[in-house]
Short mmCIF file of C-alpha atoms and ligand atoms in Angstrom, two decimals:
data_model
loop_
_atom_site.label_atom_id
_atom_site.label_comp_id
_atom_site.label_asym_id
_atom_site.label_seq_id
_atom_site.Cartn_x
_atom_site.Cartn_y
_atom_site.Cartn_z
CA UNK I 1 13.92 -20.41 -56.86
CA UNK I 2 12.61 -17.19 -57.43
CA UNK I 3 13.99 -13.77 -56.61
CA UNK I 4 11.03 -12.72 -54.74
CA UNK I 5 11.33 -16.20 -52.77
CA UNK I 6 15.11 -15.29 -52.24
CA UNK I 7 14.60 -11.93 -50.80
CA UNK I 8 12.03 -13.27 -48.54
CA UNK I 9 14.21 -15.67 -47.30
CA UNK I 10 16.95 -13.20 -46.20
CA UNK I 11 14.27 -10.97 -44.72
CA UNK I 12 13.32 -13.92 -42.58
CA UNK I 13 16.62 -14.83 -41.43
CA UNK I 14 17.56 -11.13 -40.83
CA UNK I 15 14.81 -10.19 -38.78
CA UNK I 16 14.98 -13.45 -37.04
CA UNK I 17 18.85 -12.34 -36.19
CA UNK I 18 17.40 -9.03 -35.05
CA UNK I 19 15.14 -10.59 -32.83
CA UNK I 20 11.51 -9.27 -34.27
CA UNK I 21 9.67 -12.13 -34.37
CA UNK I 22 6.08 -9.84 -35.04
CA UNK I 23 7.18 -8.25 -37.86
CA UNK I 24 8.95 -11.82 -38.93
CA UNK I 25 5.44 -12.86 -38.86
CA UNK I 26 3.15 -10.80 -40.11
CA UNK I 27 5.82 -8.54 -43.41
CA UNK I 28 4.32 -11.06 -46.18
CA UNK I 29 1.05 -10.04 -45.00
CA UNK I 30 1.65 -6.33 -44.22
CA UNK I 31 3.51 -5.61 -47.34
CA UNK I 32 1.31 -7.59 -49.33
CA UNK I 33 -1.57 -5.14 -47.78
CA UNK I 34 0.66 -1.98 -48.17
CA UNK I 35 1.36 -2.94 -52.08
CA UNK I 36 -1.97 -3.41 -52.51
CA UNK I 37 -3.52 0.22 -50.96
CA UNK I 38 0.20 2.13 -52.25
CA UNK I 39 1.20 2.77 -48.34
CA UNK I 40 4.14 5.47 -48.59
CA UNK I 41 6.97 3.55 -47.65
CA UNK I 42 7.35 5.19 -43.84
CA UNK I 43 3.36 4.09 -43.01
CA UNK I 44 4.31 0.19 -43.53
CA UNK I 45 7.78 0.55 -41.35
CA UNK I 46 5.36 2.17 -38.93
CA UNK I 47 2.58 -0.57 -39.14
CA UNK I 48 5.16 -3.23 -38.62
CA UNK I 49 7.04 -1.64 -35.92
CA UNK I 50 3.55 -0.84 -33.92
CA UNK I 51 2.67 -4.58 -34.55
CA UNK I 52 6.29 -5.46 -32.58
CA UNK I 53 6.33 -3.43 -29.53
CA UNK I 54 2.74 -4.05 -28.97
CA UNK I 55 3.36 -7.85 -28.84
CA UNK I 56 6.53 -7.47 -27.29
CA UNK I 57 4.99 -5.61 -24.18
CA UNK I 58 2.21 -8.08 -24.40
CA UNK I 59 4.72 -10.96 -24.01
CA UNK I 60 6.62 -8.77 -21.09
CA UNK I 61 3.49 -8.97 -18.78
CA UNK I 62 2.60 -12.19 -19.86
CA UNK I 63 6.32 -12.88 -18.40
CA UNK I 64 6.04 -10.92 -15.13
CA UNK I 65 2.83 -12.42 -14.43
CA UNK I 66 4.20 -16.28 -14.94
CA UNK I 67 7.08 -15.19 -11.99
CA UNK I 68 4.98 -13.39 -9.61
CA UNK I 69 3.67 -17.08 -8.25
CA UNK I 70 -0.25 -14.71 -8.14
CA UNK I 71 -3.34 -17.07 -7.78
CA UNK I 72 -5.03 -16.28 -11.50
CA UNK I 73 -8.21 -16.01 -10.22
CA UNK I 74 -7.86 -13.48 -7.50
CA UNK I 75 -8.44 -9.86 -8.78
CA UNK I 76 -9.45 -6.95 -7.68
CA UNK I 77 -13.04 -7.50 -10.10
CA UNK I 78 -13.81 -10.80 -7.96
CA UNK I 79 -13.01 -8.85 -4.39
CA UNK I 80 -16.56 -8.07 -2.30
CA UNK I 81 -15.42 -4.94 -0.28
CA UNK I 82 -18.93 -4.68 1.10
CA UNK I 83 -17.95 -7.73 3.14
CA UNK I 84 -14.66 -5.94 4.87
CA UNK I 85 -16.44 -2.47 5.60
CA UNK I 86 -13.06 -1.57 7.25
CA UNK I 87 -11.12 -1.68 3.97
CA UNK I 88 -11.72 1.47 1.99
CA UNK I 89 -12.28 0.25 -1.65
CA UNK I 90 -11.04 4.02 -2.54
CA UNK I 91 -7.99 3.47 -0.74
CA UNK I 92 -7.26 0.46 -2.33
CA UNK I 93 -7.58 1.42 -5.60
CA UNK I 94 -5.32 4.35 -5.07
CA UNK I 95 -2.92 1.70 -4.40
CA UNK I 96 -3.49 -0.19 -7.47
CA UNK I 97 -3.21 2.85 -10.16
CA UNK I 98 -1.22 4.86 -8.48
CA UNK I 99 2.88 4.09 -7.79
CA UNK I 100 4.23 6.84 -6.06
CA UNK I 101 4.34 4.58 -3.36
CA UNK I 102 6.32 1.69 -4.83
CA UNK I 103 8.82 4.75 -5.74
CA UNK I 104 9.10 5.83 -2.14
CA UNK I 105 9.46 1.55 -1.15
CA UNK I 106 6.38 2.43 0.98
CA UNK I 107 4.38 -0.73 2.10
CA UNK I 108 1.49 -2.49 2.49
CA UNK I 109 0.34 -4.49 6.01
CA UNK I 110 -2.62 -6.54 5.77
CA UNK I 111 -4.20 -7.85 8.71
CA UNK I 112 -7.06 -10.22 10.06
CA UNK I 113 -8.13 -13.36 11.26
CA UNK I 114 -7.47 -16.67 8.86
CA UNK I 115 -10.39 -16.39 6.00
CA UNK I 116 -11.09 -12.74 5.88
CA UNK I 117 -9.05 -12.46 2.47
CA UNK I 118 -6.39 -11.01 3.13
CA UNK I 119 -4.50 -12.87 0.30
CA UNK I 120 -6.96 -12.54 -1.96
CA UNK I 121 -6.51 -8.73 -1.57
CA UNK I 122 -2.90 -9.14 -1.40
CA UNK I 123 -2.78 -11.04 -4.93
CA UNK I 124 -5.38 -8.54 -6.93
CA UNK I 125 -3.08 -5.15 -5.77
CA UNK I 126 -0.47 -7.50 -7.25
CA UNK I 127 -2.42 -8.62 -10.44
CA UNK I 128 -3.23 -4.70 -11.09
CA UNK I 129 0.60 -3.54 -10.46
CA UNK I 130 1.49 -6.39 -13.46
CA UNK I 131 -0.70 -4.52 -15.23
CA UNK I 132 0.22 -1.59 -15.28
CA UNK I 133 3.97 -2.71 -15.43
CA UNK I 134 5.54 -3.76 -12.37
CA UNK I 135 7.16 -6.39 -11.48
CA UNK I 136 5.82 -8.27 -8.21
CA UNK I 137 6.34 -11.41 -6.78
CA UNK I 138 3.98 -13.42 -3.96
CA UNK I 139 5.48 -16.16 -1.74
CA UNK I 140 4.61 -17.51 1.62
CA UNK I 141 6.39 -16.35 3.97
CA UNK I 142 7.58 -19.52 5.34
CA UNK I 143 9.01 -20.29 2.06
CA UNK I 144 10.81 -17.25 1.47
CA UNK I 145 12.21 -17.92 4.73
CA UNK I 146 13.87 -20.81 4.02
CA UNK I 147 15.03 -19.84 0.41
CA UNK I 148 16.96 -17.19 2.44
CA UNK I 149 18.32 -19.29 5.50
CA UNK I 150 19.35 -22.11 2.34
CA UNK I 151 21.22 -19.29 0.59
CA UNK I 152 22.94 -18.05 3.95
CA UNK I 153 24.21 -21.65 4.80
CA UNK I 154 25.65 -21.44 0.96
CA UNK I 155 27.18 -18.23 2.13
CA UNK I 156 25.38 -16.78 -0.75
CA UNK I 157 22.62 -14.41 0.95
CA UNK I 158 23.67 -11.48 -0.36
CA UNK I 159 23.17 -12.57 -3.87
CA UNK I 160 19.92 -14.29 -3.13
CA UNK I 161 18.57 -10.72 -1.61
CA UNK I 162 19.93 -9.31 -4.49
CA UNK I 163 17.61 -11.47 -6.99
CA UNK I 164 14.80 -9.90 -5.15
CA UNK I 165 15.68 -6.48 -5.98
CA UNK I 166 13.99 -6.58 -9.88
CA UNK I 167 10.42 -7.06 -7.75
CA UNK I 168 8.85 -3.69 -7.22
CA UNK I 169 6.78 -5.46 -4.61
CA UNK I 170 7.50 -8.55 -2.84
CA UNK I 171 4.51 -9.74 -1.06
CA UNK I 172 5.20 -11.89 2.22
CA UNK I 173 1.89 -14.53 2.80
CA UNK I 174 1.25 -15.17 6.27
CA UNK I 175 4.09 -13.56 8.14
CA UNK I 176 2.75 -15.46 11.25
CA UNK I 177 3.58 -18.79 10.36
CA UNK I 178 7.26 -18.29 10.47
CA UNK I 179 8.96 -21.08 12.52
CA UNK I 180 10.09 -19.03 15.67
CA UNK I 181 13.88 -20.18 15.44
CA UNK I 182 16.76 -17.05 15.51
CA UNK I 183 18.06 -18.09 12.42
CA UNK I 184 15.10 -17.79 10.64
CA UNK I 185 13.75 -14.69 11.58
CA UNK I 186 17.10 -13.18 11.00
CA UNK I 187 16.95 -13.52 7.21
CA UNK I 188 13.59 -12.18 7.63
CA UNK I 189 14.90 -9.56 9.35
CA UNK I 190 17.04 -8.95 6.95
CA UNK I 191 15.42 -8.60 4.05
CA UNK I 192 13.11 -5.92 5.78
CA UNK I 193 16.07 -4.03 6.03
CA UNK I 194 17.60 -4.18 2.86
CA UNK I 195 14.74 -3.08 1.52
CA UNK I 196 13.62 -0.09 3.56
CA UNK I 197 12.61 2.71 2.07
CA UNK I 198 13.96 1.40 -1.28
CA UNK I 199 11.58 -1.54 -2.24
CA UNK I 200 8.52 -2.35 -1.28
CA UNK I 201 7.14 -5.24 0.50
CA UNK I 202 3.18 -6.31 1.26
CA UNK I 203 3.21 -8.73 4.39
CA UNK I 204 -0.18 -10.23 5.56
CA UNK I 205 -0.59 -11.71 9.11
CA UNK I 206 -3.21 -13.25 11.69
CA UNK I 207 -1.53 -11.73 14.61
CA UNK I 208 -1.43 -8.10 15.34
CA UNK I 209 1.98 -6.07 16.15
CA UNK I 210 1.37 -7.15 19.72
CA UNK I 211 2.27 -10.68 19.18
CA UNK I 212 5.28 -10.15 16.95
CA UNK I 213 7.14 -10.55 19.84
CA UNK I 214 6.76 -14.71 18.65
CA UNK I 215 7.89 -13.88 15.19
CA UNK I 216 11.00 -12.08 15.74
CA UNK I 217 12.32 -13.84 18.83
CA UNK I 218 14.29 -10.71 20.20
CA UNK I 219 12.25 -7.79 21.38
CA UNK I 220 14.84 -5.31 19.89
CA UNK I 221 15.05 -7.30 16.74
CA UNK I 222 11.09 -7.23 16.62
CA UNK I 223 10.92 -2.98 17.14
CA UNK I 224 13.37 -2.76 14.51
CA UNK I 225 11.47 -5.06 12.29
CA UNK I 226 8.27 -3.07 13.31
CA UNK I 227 9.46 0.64 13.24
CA UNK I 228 10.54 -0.10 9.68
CA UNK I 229 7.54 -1.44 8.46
CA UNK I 230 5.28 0.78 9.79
CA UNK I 231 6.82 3.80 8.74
CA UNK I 232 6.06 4.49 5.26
CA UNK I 233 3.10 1.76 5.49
CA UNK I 234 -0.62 1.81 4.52
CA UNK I 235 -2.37 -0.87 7.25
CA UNK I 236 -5.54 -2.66 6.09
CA UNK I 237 -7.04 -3.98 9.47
CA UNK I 238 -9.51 -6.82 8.34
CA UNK I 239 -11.02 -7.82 11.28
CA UNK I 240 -14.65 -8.92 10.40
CA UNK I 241 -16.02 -12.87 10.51
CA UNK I 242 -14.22 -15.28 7.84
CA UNK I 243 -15.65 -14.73 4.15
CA UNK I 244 -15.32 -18.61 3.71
CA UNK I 245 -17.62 -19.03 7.08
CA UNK I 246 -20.01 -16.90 6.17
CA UNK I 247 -19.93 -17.82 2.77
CA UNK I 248 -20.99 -21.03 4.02
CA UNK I 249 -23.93 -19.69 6.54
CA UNK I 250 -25.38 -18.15 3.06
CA UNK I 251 -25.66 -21.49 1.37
CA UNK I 252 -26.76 -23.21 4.39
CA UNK I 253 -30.38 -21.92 4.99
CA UNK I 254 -31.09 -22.88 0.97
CA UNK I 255 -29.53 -26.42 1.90
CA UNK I 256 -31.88 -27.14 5.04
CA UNK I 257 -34.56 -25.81 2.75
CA UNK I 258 -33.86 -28.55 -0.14
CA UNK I 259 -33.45 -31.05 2.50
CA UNK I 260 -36.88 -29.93 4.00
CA UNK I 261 -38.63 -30.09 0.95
CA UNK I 262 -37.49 -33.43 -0.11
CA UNK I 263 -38.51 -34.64 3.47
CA UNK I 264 -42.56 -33.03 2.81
CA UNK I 265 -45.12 -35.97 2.25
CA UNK I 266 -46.64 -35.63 -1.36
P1 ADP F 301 -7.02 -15.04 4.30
O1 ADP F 301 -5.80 -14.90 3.48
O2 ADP F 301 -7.39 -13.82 5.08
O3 ADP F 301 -6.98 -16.25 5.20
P2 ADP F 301 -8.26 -15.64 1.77
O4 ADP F 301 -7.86 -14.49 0.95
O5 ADP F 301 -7.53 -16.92 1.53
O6 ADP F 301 -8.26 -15.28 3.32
O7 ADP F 301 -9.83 -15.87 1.56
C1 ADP F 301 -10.46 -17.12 1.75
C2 ADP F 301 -11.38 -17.41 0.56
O8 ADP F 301 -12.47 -16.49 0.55
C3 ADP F 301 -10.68 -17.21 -0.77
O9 ADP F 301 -11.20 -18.16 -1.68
C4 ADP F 301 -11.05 -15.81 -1.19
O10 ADP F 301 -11.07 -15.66 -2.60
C5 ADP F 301 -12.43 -15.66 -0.61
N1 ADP F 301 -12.69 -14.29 -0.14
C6 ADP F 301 -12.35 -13.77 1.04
N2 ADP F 301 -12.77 -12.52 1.18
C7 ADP F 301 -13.38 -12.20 0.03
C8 ADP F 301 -14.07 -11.04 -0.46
N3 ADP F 301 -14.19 -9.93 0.29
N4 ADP F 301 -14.60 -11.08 -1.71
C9 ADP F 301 -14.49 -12.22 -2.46
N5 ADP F 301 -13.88 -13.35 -2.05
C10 ADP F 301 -13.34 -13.37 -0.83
MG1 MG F 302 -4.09 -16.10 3.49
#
């Protein structure tokens, strides 16, 4: 075995002990390049090191986007906001590049009929916050719900609210369909809460504030739950037909027209 074949063997296992898998990778060819064009000695540390953190944050949002449960497909790019003229597009975007609001644990209240996209929205502020950086995570509400009430039955709630601190934004999926039983809106309650004005949630819903009085079964429990989330929140009111509906209308007119052609005598 040759010296050179040594060295490169405890190069390997070091940086594999240091945890640099890039530079692991790529310092036969990099150093082969930098003998070749006489790099001074700082410009190759410097080429490897760039090559490292660059994959390493590349491998952090590739992470953070795995736990955030977010449909792949639904970003901001594939969102029509000429068919929700109530949305402000500008508005929006503020959201999505700018985080002041995630500092303050400000949030976000979508609302609408079923269809209108209001997860879609949801999920593409969530893709662009990954982006940039954050952490987020998207559940149904329901589902959340019951990961809570489980933990509290474990007498381990605490802990389980606590996992959901690392999220800069937890967003809540159709806050409506909670099952109206105390003990589940109580965790819900709960978590709104313990995050106020800390962390920030996004909660979509069919049913306007008026009708929260079925979510939250006890009317001081659900002005509580209300007063906190509306107080630092931006509302998105989304209350035009359903996108799937009329997505369907669109396609239909070209369908009778097929139909009516193929039915035409030759
Ligand atoms: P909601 O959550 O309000 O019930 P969704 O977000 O699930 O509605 O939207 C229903 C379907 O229509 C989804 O496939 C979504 O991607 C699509 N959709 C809704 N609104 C829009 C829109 N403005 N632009 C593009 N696609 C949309
Ligand atoms: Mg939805």
């Amino acid at each position: 075995m040759s010296g050179s074949t040594i060295t490169a063997g405890r190069l390997e296992l070091m940086l594999a002990e240091l945890r640099l898998p890039t530079v692991r990778r790529l310092a036969a060819q990099v150093c082969a390049q930098s003998d070749r064009e006489g790099w001074p000695a700082h410009r190759l540390l410097e080429a490897l090191l760039e090559h490292e953190l660059a994959e390493r944050e590349q491998r952090r949002l590739e992470r953070h986007r795995a736990e955030s449960g977010l449909s792949p497909d639904k970003r901001l790019s594939g969102f029509d906001f000429a068919a929700v003229p109530s949305v402000s597009k500008a508005q929006v975007m503020a959201l999505a590049e700018g985080h002041e609001w995630l500092e303050r644990g400000a949030n976000v209240l979508l609302f609408g009929p079923p269809g209108v996209g209001k997860s879609h929205l949801v999920c593409a502020l969530g893709h662009a916050l990954i982006d940039a950086g954050r952490r987020v995570l998207f559940t149904r509400c329901s589902d959340l719900v019951q990961r809570l009430q489980a933990a509290r039955r474990d007498l381990r709630l605490p802990q389980e609210l606590a996992k959901l601190e690392r999220f800069d934004l937890l967003i809540l999926d159709d806050l409506s369909y909670v099952r109206r039983d105390q003990a589940e809106t109580s965790v819900l309650f709960e978590l709104i809460a313990e995050r106020y004005e800390r962390k920030s949630l996004a909660i979509t819903a069919n049913t306007p504030f008026s009708q929260w009085g079925e979510v939250f079964v006890e009317p001081a429990m659900t002005l509580a739950a209300v007063d906190r989330l509306v107080h630092h929140a931006t509302i998105l009111e989304m209350n035009v037909e359903s996108y799937r509906r009329r997505s369907a209308h669109a396609a239909q007119p070209a369908r009778r027209q097929v139909a009516s052609d193929a039915a035409e005598p030759v």
